[in-house]
mmCIF file of C-alpha atoms in Angstrom:
data_model
loop_
_atom_site.group_PDB
_atom_site.id
_atom_site.type_symbol
_atom_site.label_atom_id
_atom_site.label_comp_id
_atom_site.label_asym_id
_atom_site.label_seq_id
_atom_site.Cartn_x
_atom_site.Cartn_y
_atom_site.Cartn_z
ATOM 1 C CA MET A 1 0.117 0.023 0.016
ATOM 2 C CA ASN A 2 1.486 3.367 -0.931
ATOM 3 C CA HIS A 3 2.082 6.340 1.542
ATOM 4 C CA ARG A 4 -1.124 8.395 0.013
ATOM 5 C CA ALA A 5 -3.422 5.170 0.807
ATOM 6 C CA ILE A 6 -1.879 4.963 4.227
ATOM 7 C CA LEU A 7 -2.603 8.419 5.158
ATOM 8 C CA ALA A 8 -5.928 8.242 3.969
ATOM 9 C CA ALA A 9 -6.464 5.470 6.140
ATOM 10 C CA VAL A 10 -5.295 7.075 9.257
ATOM 11 C CA LEU A 11 -7.015 10.067 8.567
ATOM 12 C CA ALA A 12 -10.141 7.810 8.096
ATOM 13 C CA THR A 13 -9.566 6.042 11.253
ATOM 14 C CA TRP A 14 -9.003 9.186 13.079
ATOM 15 C CA ARG A 15 -12.251 10.964 11.851
ATOM 16 C CA ILE A 16 -14.547 7.967 13.184
ATOM 17 C CA GLU A 17 -12.066 7.293 16.263
ATOM 18 C CA GLN A 18 -11.358 10.835 17.594
ATOM 19 C CA PRO A 19 -14.594 11.406 19.816
ATOM 20 C CA ARG A 20 -14.073 8.196 21.569
ATOM 21 C CA LEU A 21 -10.324 8.607 21.971
ATOM 22 C CA ILE A 22 -11.184 11.791 23.526
ATOM 23 C CA THR A 23 -13.947 10.884 26.108
ATOM 24 C CA SER A 24 -11.980 8.024 27.231
ATOM 25 C CA LEU A 25 -8.930 10.037 27.842
ATOM 26 C CA ALA A 26 -10.579 12.407 29.553
ATOM 27 C CA ARG A 27 -12.318 10.214 32.198
ATOM 28 C CA MET A 28 -8.303 8.893 32.724
ATOM 29 C CA VAL A 29 -6.854 12.579 33.027
ATOM 30 C CA ARG A 30 -9.991 14.245 34.010
ATOM 31 C CA ASP A 31 -8.745 17.157 31.711
ATOM 32 C CA VAL A 32 -10.387 17.747 28.644
ATOM 33 C CA PRO A 33 -7.980 20.083 26.675
ATOM 34 C CA LEU A 34 -5.320 17.429 27.722
ATOM 35 C CA ALA A 35 -7.285 14.421 26.393
ATOM 36 C CA GLU A 36 -7.220 16.236 22.983
ATOM 37 C CA ASP A 37 -3.764 16.704 23.121
ATOM 38 C CA LEU A 38 -3.218 13.125 24.009
ATOM 39 C CA ALA A 39 -5.314 11.947 21.326
ATOM 40 C CA GLN A 40 -3.511 14.168 18.753
ATOM 41 C CA GLU A 41 -0.030 12.511 20.087
ATOM 42 C CA ALA A 42 -1.763 9.119 19.095
ATOM 43 C CA LEU A 43 -2.604 10.272 15.880
ATOM 44 C CA VAL A 44 1.241 11.627 15.203
ATOM 45 C CA ALA A 45 2.328 8.190 16.202
ATOM 46 C CA ALA A 46 -0.070 6.359 13.737
ATOM 47 C CA LEU A 47 1.393 9.000 10.915
ATOM 48 C CA ASP A 48 4.700 7.644 12.104
ATOM 49 C CA HIS A 49 4.709 3.841 12.320
ATOM 50 C CA TRP A 50 1.802 2.837 9.885
ATOM 51 C CA PRO A 51 3.782 3.574 6.915
ATOM 52 C CA ALA A 52 6.449 1.543 8.155
ATOM 53 C CA ASP A 53 4.950 -1.151 10.013
ATOM 54 C CA GLY A 54 1.495 -1.198 7.981
ATOM 55 C CA ILE A 55 -2.044 -0.636 8.765
ATOM 56 C CA PRO A 56 -2.920 -2.580 11.954
ATOM 57 C CA GLU A 57 -5.749 -5.195 11.744
ATOM 58 C CA LYS A 58 -8.035 -3.119 14.490
ATOM 59 C CA PRO A 59 -6.774 0.489 13.773
ATOM 60 C CA GLY A 60 -8.954 2.062 16.087
ATOM 61 C CA ALA A 61 -7.836 0.046 19.083
ATOM 62 C CA TRP A 62 -4.267 0.525 18.077
ATOM 63 C CA LEU A 63 -5.196 4.348 18.327
ATOM 64 C CA MET A 64 -6.918 3.723 21.665
ATOM 65 C CA ALA A 65 -4.065 1.705 23.164
ATOM 66 C CA THR A 66 -1.378 3.854 22.066
ATOM 67 C CA ALA A 67 -3.352 7.131 23.762
ATOM 68 C CA LYS A 68 -4.005 5.381 26.799
ATOM 69 C CA ARG A 69 -0.250 4.253 27.353
ATOM 70 C CA ARG A 70 0.585 7.914 26.938
ATOM 71 C CA ALA A 71 -1.955 9.078 29.334
ATOM 72 C CA LEU A 72 -0.449 6.865 31.581
ATOM 73 C CA ASP A 73 2.982 8.054 31.104
ATOM 74 C CA HIS A 74 1.507 11.385 31.416
ATOM 75 C CA LEU A 75 -0.211 10.546 35.040
ATOM 76 C CA ARG A 76 3.248 8.917 36.201
ATOM 77 C CA ARG A 77 5.447 11.906 35.547
ATOM 78 C CA ALA A 78 3.234 14.866 36.457
ATOM 79 C CA SER A 79 5.007 16.389 39.820
ATOM 80 C CA MET A 80 2.109 18.637 41.055
ATOM 81 C CA LEU A 81 -0.342 15.934 42.132
ATOM 82 C CA ALA A 82 2.036 13.387 42.197
ATOM 83 C CA ARG A 83 -0.005 11.183 44.984
ATOM 84 C CA LYS A 84 -3.320 11.625 43.452
ATOM 85 C CA HIS A 85 -2.031 10.594 39.757
ATOM 86 C CA ALA A 86 -0.048 7.536 41.097
ATOM 87 C CA LEU A 87 -3.170 6.259 42.739
ATOM 88 C CA VAL A 88 -5.202 6.817 39.584
ATOM 89 C CA ALA A 89 -2.391 5.210 37.219
ATOM 90 C CA LEU A 90 -2.345 2.155 39.730
ATOM 91 C CA GLU A 91 -6.181 2.012 39.597
ATOM 92 C CA LEU A 92 -5.927 2.039 35.861
ATOM 93 C CA GLU A 93 -3.175 -0.301 35.304
ATOM 94 C CA GLN A 94 -5.070 -2.845 37.731
ATOM 95 C CA ARG A 95 -8.503 -2.225 35.515
ATOM 96 C CA GLU A 96 -6.321 -2.636 32.507
ATOM 97 C CA GLN A 97 -5.027 -6.203 33.285
ATOM 98 C CA ALA A 98 -8.537 -7.410 34.605
ATOM 99 C CA MET A 99 -10.758 -5.437 31.775
ATOM 100 C CA PRO A 100 -8.892 -3.727 29.050
ATOM 101 C CA ASP A 101 -11.875 -1.584 27.938
ATOM 102 C CA LEU A 102 -12.519 1.357 29.931
ATOM 103 C CA ASP A 103 -15.589 2.751 27.996
ATOM 104 C CA ASP A 104 -18.057 0.936 30.673
ATOM 105 C CA ARG A 105 -20.895 2.598 31.357
ATOM 106 C CA LEU A 106 -20.930 5.233 34.145
ATOM 107 C CA ASP A 107 -23.986 5.145 36.784
ATOM 108 C CA ASP A 108 -24.696 8.701 36.703
ATOM 109 C CA ASP A 109 -27.303 11.093 35.449
ATOM 110 C CA ILE A 110 -25.805 11.478 31.810
ATOM 111 C CA GLY A 111 -24.363 7.710 31.521
ATOM 112 C CA ASP A 112 -23.352 8.670 28.074
ATOM 113 C CA GLU A 113 -19.510 9.697 27.776
ATOM 114 C CA LEU A 114 -19.693 11.487 24.478
ATOM 115 C CA LEU A 115 -22.780 13.069 26.006
ATOM 116 C CA ARG A 116 -21.025 13.722 29.484
ATOM 117 C CA LEU A 117 -17.811 15.481 26.994
ATOM 118 C CA ILE A 118 -20.392 17.626 25.503
ATOM 119 C CA PHE A 119 -21.618 18.947 28.730
ATOM 120 C CA THR A 120 -18.036 19.606 30.115
ATOM 121 C CA ALA A 121 -17.233 21.630 26.987
ATOM 122 C CA CYS A 122 -20.350 23.571 27.731
ATOM 123 C CA HIS A 123 -18.917 24.564 30.918
ATOM 124 C CA PRO A 124 -20.506 27.891 32.348
ATOM 125 C CA LEU A 125 -17.107 29.338 33.023
ATOM 126 C CA LEU A 126 -16.967 29.618 29.233
ATOM 127 C CA SER A 127 -18.879 32.176 26.789
ATOM 128 C CA ARG A 128 -22.071 30.717 24.704
ATOM 129 C CA GLU A 129 -20.218 30.852 21.726
ATOM 130 C CA ALA A 130 -16.751 29.534 22.892
ATOM 131 C CA ARG A 131 -18.659 26.557 24.480
ATOM 132 C CA ALA A 132 -20.121 25.464 20.941
ATOM 133 C CA ALA A 133 -17.023 26.019 19.149
ATOM 134 C CA LEU A 134 -15.068 23.841 21.683
ATOM 135 C CA ALA A 135 -17.505 21.197 21.438
ATOM 136 C CA LEU A 136 -17.648 21.180 17.816
ATOM 137 C CA ARG A 137 -13.503 20.976 17.526
ATOM 138 C CA MET A 138 -13.294 18.033 20.022
ATOM 139 C CA ILE A 139 -16.139 16.077 19.699
ATOM 140 C CA CYS A 140 -16.787 16.122 15.718
ATOM 141 C CA GLY A 141 -13.468 17.124 14.948
ATOM 142 C CA LEU A 142 -14.387 19.661 12.601
ATOM 143 C CA THR A 143 -11.931 21.966 11.350
ATOM 144 C CA THR A 144 -11.458 25.504 12.323
ATOM 145 C CA SER A 145 -12.850 26.646 8.753
ATOM 146 C CA GLU A 146 -15.505 24.253 9.011
ATOM 147 C CA ILE A 147 -16.761 25.697 12.477
ATOM 148 C CA ALA A 148 -16.292 29.403 11.469
ATOM 149 C CA ARG A 149 -18.544 28.414 8.310
ATOM 150 C CA ALA A 150 -21.279 27.209 10.407
ATOM 151 C CA PHE A 151 -21.095 30.323 13.115
ATOM 152 C CA LEU A 152 -20.407 32.402 9.735
ATOM 153 C CA LEU A 153 -17.363 34.177 11.396
ATOM 154 C CA PRO A 154 -13.519 34.411 10.284
ATOM 155 C CA GLU A 155 -11.536 31.469 10.817
ATOM 156 C CA ALA A 156 -9.424 33.734 13.238
ATOM 157 C CA THR A 157 -12.031 34.378 15.610
ATOM 158 C CA ILE A 158 -13.051 30.906 15.976
ATOM 159 C CA ALA A 159 -9.309 29.893 16.581
ATOM 160 C CA GLN A 160 -9.134 32.419 19.402
ATOM 161 C CA ARG A 161 -12.274 31.240 20.935
ATOM 162 C CA ILE A 162 -10.928 27.429 20.863
ATOM 163 C CA THR A 163 -7.695 28.526 22.289
ATOM 164 C CA ARG A 164 -9.424 30.307 25.083
ATOM 165 C CA ALA A 165 -11.961 28.155 25.853
ATOM 166 C CA LYS A 166 -9.384 25.521 26.388
ATOM 167 C CA ARG A 167 -6.959 27.382 28.438
ATOM 168 C CA THR A 168 -9.818 28.169 30.743
ATOM 169 C CA LEU A 169 -10.958 24.716 31.108
ATOM 170 C CA SER A 170 -7.319 23.755 32.224
ATOM 171 C CA GLU A 171 -7.019 26.303 34.641
ATOM 172 C CA SER A 172 -10.605 25.768 36.188
ATOM 173 C CA GLY A 173 -9.947 22.600 37.864
ATOM 174 C CA LEU A 174 -13.370 21.882 36.824
ATOM 175 C CA ALA A 175 -12.342 20.295 33.398
ATOM 176 C CA TYR A 176 -14.340 17.142 33.378
ATOM 177 C CA GLU A 177 -17.321 16.633 35.394
ATOM 178 C CA THR A 178 -21.032 15.373 35.228
ATOM 179 C CA PRO A 179 -23.380 18.180 35.882
ATOM 180 C CA ARG A 180 -26.418 17.607 37.971
ATOM 181 C CA GLY A 181 -30.037 19.173 38.659
ATOM 182 C CA ALA A 182 -29.710 22.912 38.286
ATOM 183 C CA GLU A 183 -26.685 22.914 36.700
ATOM 184 C CA LEU A 184 -27.534 20.714 34.267
ATOM 185 C CA SER A 185 -30.626 22.468 33.149
ATOM 186 C CA GLN A 186 -28.131 25.742 33.103
ATOM 187 C CA ARG A 187 -26.127 24.192 30.663
ATOM 188 C CA LEU A 188 -28.696 22.464 28.579
ATOM 189 C CA SER A 189 -29.535 25.047 26.084
ATOM 190 C CA SER A 190 -25.507 25.136 24.890
ATOM 191 C CA VAL A 191 -25.895 21.558 24.589
ATOM 192 C CA LEU A 192 -28.765 21.587 22.398
ATOM 193 C CA GLU A 193 -26.929 24.121 20.305
ATOM 194 C CA VAL A 194 -24.223 22.118 19.974
ATOM 195 C CA VAL A 195 -26.139 19.111 18.862
ATOM 196 C CA TYR A 196 -28.137 21.136 16.522
ATOM 197 C CA LEU A 197 -24.838 22.317 14.963
ATOM 198 C CA ILE A 198 -23.537 18.423 14.590
ATOM 199 C CA PHE A 199 -26.814 17.302 12.759
ATOM 200 C CA ASN A 200 -26.505 20.465 10.271
ATOM 201 C CA GLU A 201 -22.778 19.558 9.821
ATOM 202 C CA GLY A 202 -24.108 16.104 8.448
ATOM 203 C CA TYR A 203 -27.190 17.356 7.125
ATOM 204 C CA THR A 204 -25.039 19.819 4.884
ATOM 205 C CA ALA A 205 -21.708 18.679 4.663
ATOM 206 C CA ALA A 206 -18.912 21.293 4.770
ATOM 207 C CA ARG A 207 -16.215 18.912 3.469
ATOM 208 C CA GLY A 208 -15.496 15.618 1.581
ATOM 209 C CA ASP A 209 -17.348 14.145 -1.399
ATOM 210 C CA ASP A 210 -20.474 13.697 0.237
ATOM 211 C CA TRP A 211 -23.050 16.404 0.001
ATOM 212 C CA MET A 212 -24.361 14.554 3.411
ATOM 213 C CA ARG A 213 -22.363 13.009 6.018
ATOM 214 C CA PRO A 214 -24.721 10.487 7.838
ATOM 215 C CA ARG A 215 -22.447 9.741 10.799
ATOM 216 C CA LEU A 216 -22.743 12.976 12.048
ATOM 217 C CA CYS A 217 -26.577 12.862 11.745
ATOM 218 C CA ASP A 218 -26.951 9.635 13.427
ATOM 219 C CA GLU A 219 -24.646 10.694 16.045
ATOM 220 C CA ALA A 220 -26.661 13.911 16.712
ATOM 221 C CA LEU A 221 -30.007 12.071 16.930
ATOM 222 C CA ARG A 222 -28.620 9.805 19.508
ATOM 223 C CA LEU A 223 -27.423 12.644 21.492
ATOM 224 C CA GLY A 224 -30.804 14.042 20.938
ATOM 225 C CA ARG A 225 -32.733 11.173 22.142
ATOM 226 C CA ALA A 226 -30.309 10.583 25.226
ATOM 227 C CA LEU A 227 -31.192 14.293 26.002
ATOM 228 C CA THR A 228 -35.045 13.966 26.360
ATOM 229 C CA ALA A 229 -34.534 10.958 28.389
ATOM 230 C CA ILE A 230 -32.153 12.758 30.938
ATOM 231 C CA ALA A 231 -34.136 16.122 30.804
ATOM 232 C CA PRO A 232 -37.950 14.832 29.754
ATOM 233 C CA GLN A 233 -39.581 17.969 30.905
ATOM 234 C CA GLU A 234 -37.304 20.287 28.820
ATOM 235 C CA PRO A 235 -40.010 21.203 25.597
ATOM 236 C CA GLU A 236 -36.962 22.340 23.479
ATOM 237 C CA ALA A 237 -35.004 18.973 23.744
ATOM 238 C CA HIS A 238 -38.092 17.095 22.517
ATOM 239 C CA GLY A 239 -38.160 20.012 19.869
ATOM 240 C CA LEU A 240 -34.679 19.744 18.845
ATOM 241 C CA LEU A 241 -35.291 15.873 18.376
ATOM 242 C CA ALA A 242 -38.106 16.266 16.407
ATOM 243 C CA LEU A 243 -36.492 18.944 14.136
ATOM 244 C CA MET A 244 -33.706 16.335 13.480
ATOM 245 C CA GLU A 245 -35.920 13.059 12.872
ATOM 246 C CA LEU A 246 -38.060 14.853 10.547
ATOM 247 C CA ASN A 247 -35.315 16.392 8.790
ATOM 248 C CA ALA A 248 -33.662 13.110 8.464
ATOM 249 C CA SER A 249 -36.727 11.443 7.374
ATOM 250 C CA ARG A 250 -35.886 12.842 3.968
ATOM 251 C CA SER A 251 -32.024 11.718 3.649
ATOM 252 C CA ALA A 252 -33.291 9.007 0.865
ATOM 253 C CA ALA A 253 -34.734 11.415 -1.310
ATOM 254 C CA ARG A 254 -32.579 14.493 -0.981
ATOM 255 C CA THR A 255 -29.910 13.488 -3.707
ATOM 256 C CA ASP A 256 -30.216 12.108 -7.141
ATOM 257 C CA ALA A 257 -28.160 9.373 -8.482
ATOM 258 C CA ALA A 258 -25.225 11.735 -9.389
ATOM 259 C CA GLY A 259 -25.135 12.758 -5.717
ATOM 260 C CA ASP A 260 -27.020 16.292 -6.750
ATOM 261 C CA PRO A 261 -29.093 17.898 -4.238
ATOM 262 C CA ILE A 262 -33.044 17.841 -5.212
ATOM 263 C CA LEU A 263 -35.239 20.357 -3.942
ATOM 264 C CA LEU A 264 -37.930 19.539 -1.484
ATOM 265 C CA PRO A 265 -40.809 20.112 -3.875
ATOM 266 C CA ASP A 266 -39.364 17.783 -6.234
ATOM 267 C CA GLN A 267 -38.370 14.973 -4.035
ATOM 268 C CA ASP A 268 -40.181 11.697 -4.296
ATOM 269 C CA ARG A 269 -41.895 11.477 -1.045
ATOM 270 C CA ARG A 270 -42.420 7.594 -1.478
ATOM 271 C CA LEU A 271 -38.637 7.620 -0.162
ATOM 272 C CA TRP A 272 -39.394 9.662 2.951
ATOM 273 C CA ASP A 273 -38.990 7.439 5.995
ATOM 274 C CA GLN A 274 -42.512 7.302 7.530
ATOM 275 C CA ILE A 275 -41.474 5.518 10.855
ATOM 276 C CA GLN A 276 -38.878 8.447 11.629
ATOM 277 C CA ILE A 277 -41.568 10.686 10.779
ATOM 278 C CA ARG A 278 -43.655 9.488 13.048
ATOM 279 C CA ARG A 279 -40.918 9.550 15.634
ATOM 280 C CA GLY A 280 -40.526 13.174 14.754
ATOM 281 C CA LEU A 281 -44.319 14.241 15.262
ATOM 282 C CA GLN A 282 -44.436 12.320 18.504
ATOM 283 C CA ALA A 283 -41.598 14.227 19.815
ATOM 284 C CA LEU A 284 -43.264 17.461 18.495
ATOM 285 C CA ALA A 285 -46.513 16.946 20.155
ATOM 286 C CA ARG A 286 -44.651 15.909 23.418
ATOM 287 C CA ALA A 287 -42.827 19.348 22.839
ATOM 288 C CA GLU A 288 -45.836 21.407 22.226
ATOM 289 C CA GLU A 289 -47.538 19.921 24.936
ATOM 290 C CA LEU A 290 -44.775 21.172 27.367
ATOM 291 C CA SER A 291 -44.454 24.559 25.759
ATOM 292 C CA GLY A 292 -47.708 25.498 24.023
ATOM 293 C CA GLY A 293 -45.779 25.557 20.766
ATOM 294 C CA THR A 294 -43.035 28.264 21.368
ATOM 295 C CA GLY A 295 -39.418 27.908 21.486
ATOM 296 C CA PHE A 296 -36.790 28.082 18.733
ATOM 297 C CA TYR A 297 -36.570 24.070 18.245
ATOM 298 C CA VAL A 298 -39.927 23.694 18.780
ATOM 299 C CA LEU A 299 -41.228 26.162 16.025
ATOM 300 C CA GLN A 300 -38.996 24.866 13.728
ATOM 301 C CA ALA A 301 -39.685 21.556 13.851
ATOM 302 C CA ALA A 302 -43.615 22.796 13.430
ATOM 303 C CA ILE A 303 -42.424 24.129 9.980
ATOM 304 C CA ILE A 304 -40.867 20.633 8.944
ATOM 305 C CA ALA A 305 -43.939 18.726 10.113
ATOM 306 C CA CYS A 306 -46.128 20.858 7.806
ATOM 307 C CA HIS A 307 -43.761 19.310 4.895
ATOM 308 C CA ALA A 308 -43.910 16.124 6.437
ATOM 309 C CA ARG A 309 -47.481 15.544 6.795
ATOM 310 C CA ALA A 310 -48.133 16.677 3.219
ATOM 311 C CA SER A 311 -48.565 13.745 1.089
ATOM 312 C CA ALA A 312 -47.793 15.799 -2.116
ATOM 313 C CA ALA A 313 -45.860 19.407 -2.550
ATOM 314 C CA ASP A 314 -49.205 21.024 -3.711
ATOM 315 C CA GLN A 315 -51.064 20.064 -0.335
ATOM 316 C CA THR A 316 -48.399 21.662 2.108
ATOM 317 C CA ASP A 317 -50.101 23.942 4.491
ATOM 318 C CA TRP A 318 -48.192 27.151 3.514
ATOM 319 C CA PRO A 319 -50.518 29.610 5.470
ATOM 320 C CA ARG A 320 -49.668 27.607 8.575
ATOM 321 C CA ILE A 321 -45.861 27.742 7.510
ATOM 322 C CA ALA A 322 -45.773 31.232 7.024
ATOM 323 C CA ALA A 323 -47.668 31.749 10.294
ATOM 324 C CA ILE A 324 -45.205 29.721 12.239
ATOM 325 C CA TYR A 325 -42.175 31.778 10.646
ATOM 326 C CA GLY A 326 -43.952 34.792 12.317
ATOM 327 C CA HIS A 327 -43.402 33.303 15.672
ATOM 328 C CA LEU A 328 -40.141 32.176 14.856
ATOM 329 C CA ALA A 329 -39.148 35.855 13.544
ATOM 330 C CA GLU A 330 -40.162 36.952 17.228
ATOM 331 C CA VAL A 331 -38.158 34.633 18.934
ATOM 332 C CA ALA A 332 -35.084 34.460 16.887
ATOM 333 C CA PRO A 333 -35.235 37.287 14.387
ATOM 334 C CA SER A 334 -32.826 36.868 11.776
ATOM 335 C CA PRO A 335 -32.445 37.827 7.873
ATOM 336 C CA VAL A 336 -32.502 34.148 6.834
ATOM 337 C CA ILE A 337 -35.842 33.855 8.909
ATOM 338 C CA GLU A 338 -37.356 36.881 7.461
ATOM 339 C CA LEU A 339 -36.641 35.820 3.930
ATOM 340 C CA ASN A 340 -37.903 32.426 4.803
ATOM 341 C CA ARG A 341 -41.175 34.060 5.845
ATOM 342 C CA ALA A 342 -41.395 35.818 2.849
ATOM 343 C CA VAL A 343 -40.960 32.715 0.787
ATOM 344 C CA ALA A 344 -43.783 31.188 2.663
ATOM 345 C CA VAL A 345 -46.252 34.056 2.414
ATOM 346 C CA GLY A 346 -45.795 33.996 -1.239
ATOM 347 C CA MET A 347 -46.255 30.565 -1.584
ATOM 348 C CA ALA A 348 -49.644 30.862 0.409
ATOM 349 C CA GLU A 349 -50.726 33.619 -1.961
ATOM 350 C CA GLY A 350 -50.231 31.251 -4.847
ATOM 351 C CA HIS A 351 -46.781 32.903 -5.766
ATOM 352 C CA ARG A 352 -44.187 30.334 -6.474
ATOM 353 C CA PRO A 353 -40.679 31.699 -5.986
ATOM 354 C CA VAL A 354 -37.828 30.515 -8.193
ATOM 355 C CA SER A 355 -36.140 28.948 -4.936
ATOM 356 C CA PRO A 356 -38.870 27.610 -2.485
ATOM 357 C CA SER A 357 -36.801 28.349 0.249
ATOM 358 C CA LEU A 358 -33.196 28.546 1.471
ATOM 359 C CA SER A 359 -33.568 25.216 3.357
ATOM 360 C CA ALA A 360 -35.544 23.536 0.516
ATOM 361 C CA CYS A 361 -33.789 20.224 0.617
#
């Protein structure tokens, strides 16, 4: 296998394994930025060894074992907390001998290590913007330019946010923890935003040959379902899940055989996933029951539900969509929402625009 093929294999493995590496290492060292650094060291080691030794039979396990060895080395040589780290390292070594996989589920309010990492990245010590940027960088492996695209900001601004956020977490002494009770509720809005951005990055990919990145969509959906379990009375958690389920239900119809996007009115609705639509409508009903139909994610899900309920494009309830956009513009005013509202009003009055919607796929 040539060097280029090996490099591609390393990067492909890294993209898949990075979140699991960071979550496992964060459990070990109790420091999220340090965990990212150790994971990066494992990547560098793979780039050094795989071209000479060949791709391991289990490349993900190779990265994990390398990263954990480096974590144990770090714990042993850390001087300022030598006693505590020695005890942790001993415990970890004993557990490694008895059970090599440290990814067993914790008995806590979250129970999902990736979700726990998102809550950690959304620490109240960080600004709202920094929380989302840091989580996208560490959890999804998005580049600075991809995160900048998601926020419509310069790369330099995002890079500064990530650097400052990592420094703040490292210096806080609260770098890895599970929030509970009121503190969990305090962080929930930021976590919802991060999960939403993860889904959007998968739904309309910023990189690669594929227009969509299904793995990111699936990961966001899994996290969304977990959030409704740990915050069952939070309407926006159910609203976000409904929004993602309903959007994802159209995945099979969104591109043609050549991979080009198909606009919503032109999609073959027989390809829409009806089971996923039912799940989305159930989540929306729960969200509306809890909130009365308000909230950023709840309103967006209500709009998508109008499309999902229509068996044909000409049966879409455009007057209702226009009305919902009016409420959404009050909750989160933006030029994009106003433009989509204008499109919906035009459709409701019988004027079909050239492009039915900015998010018409």
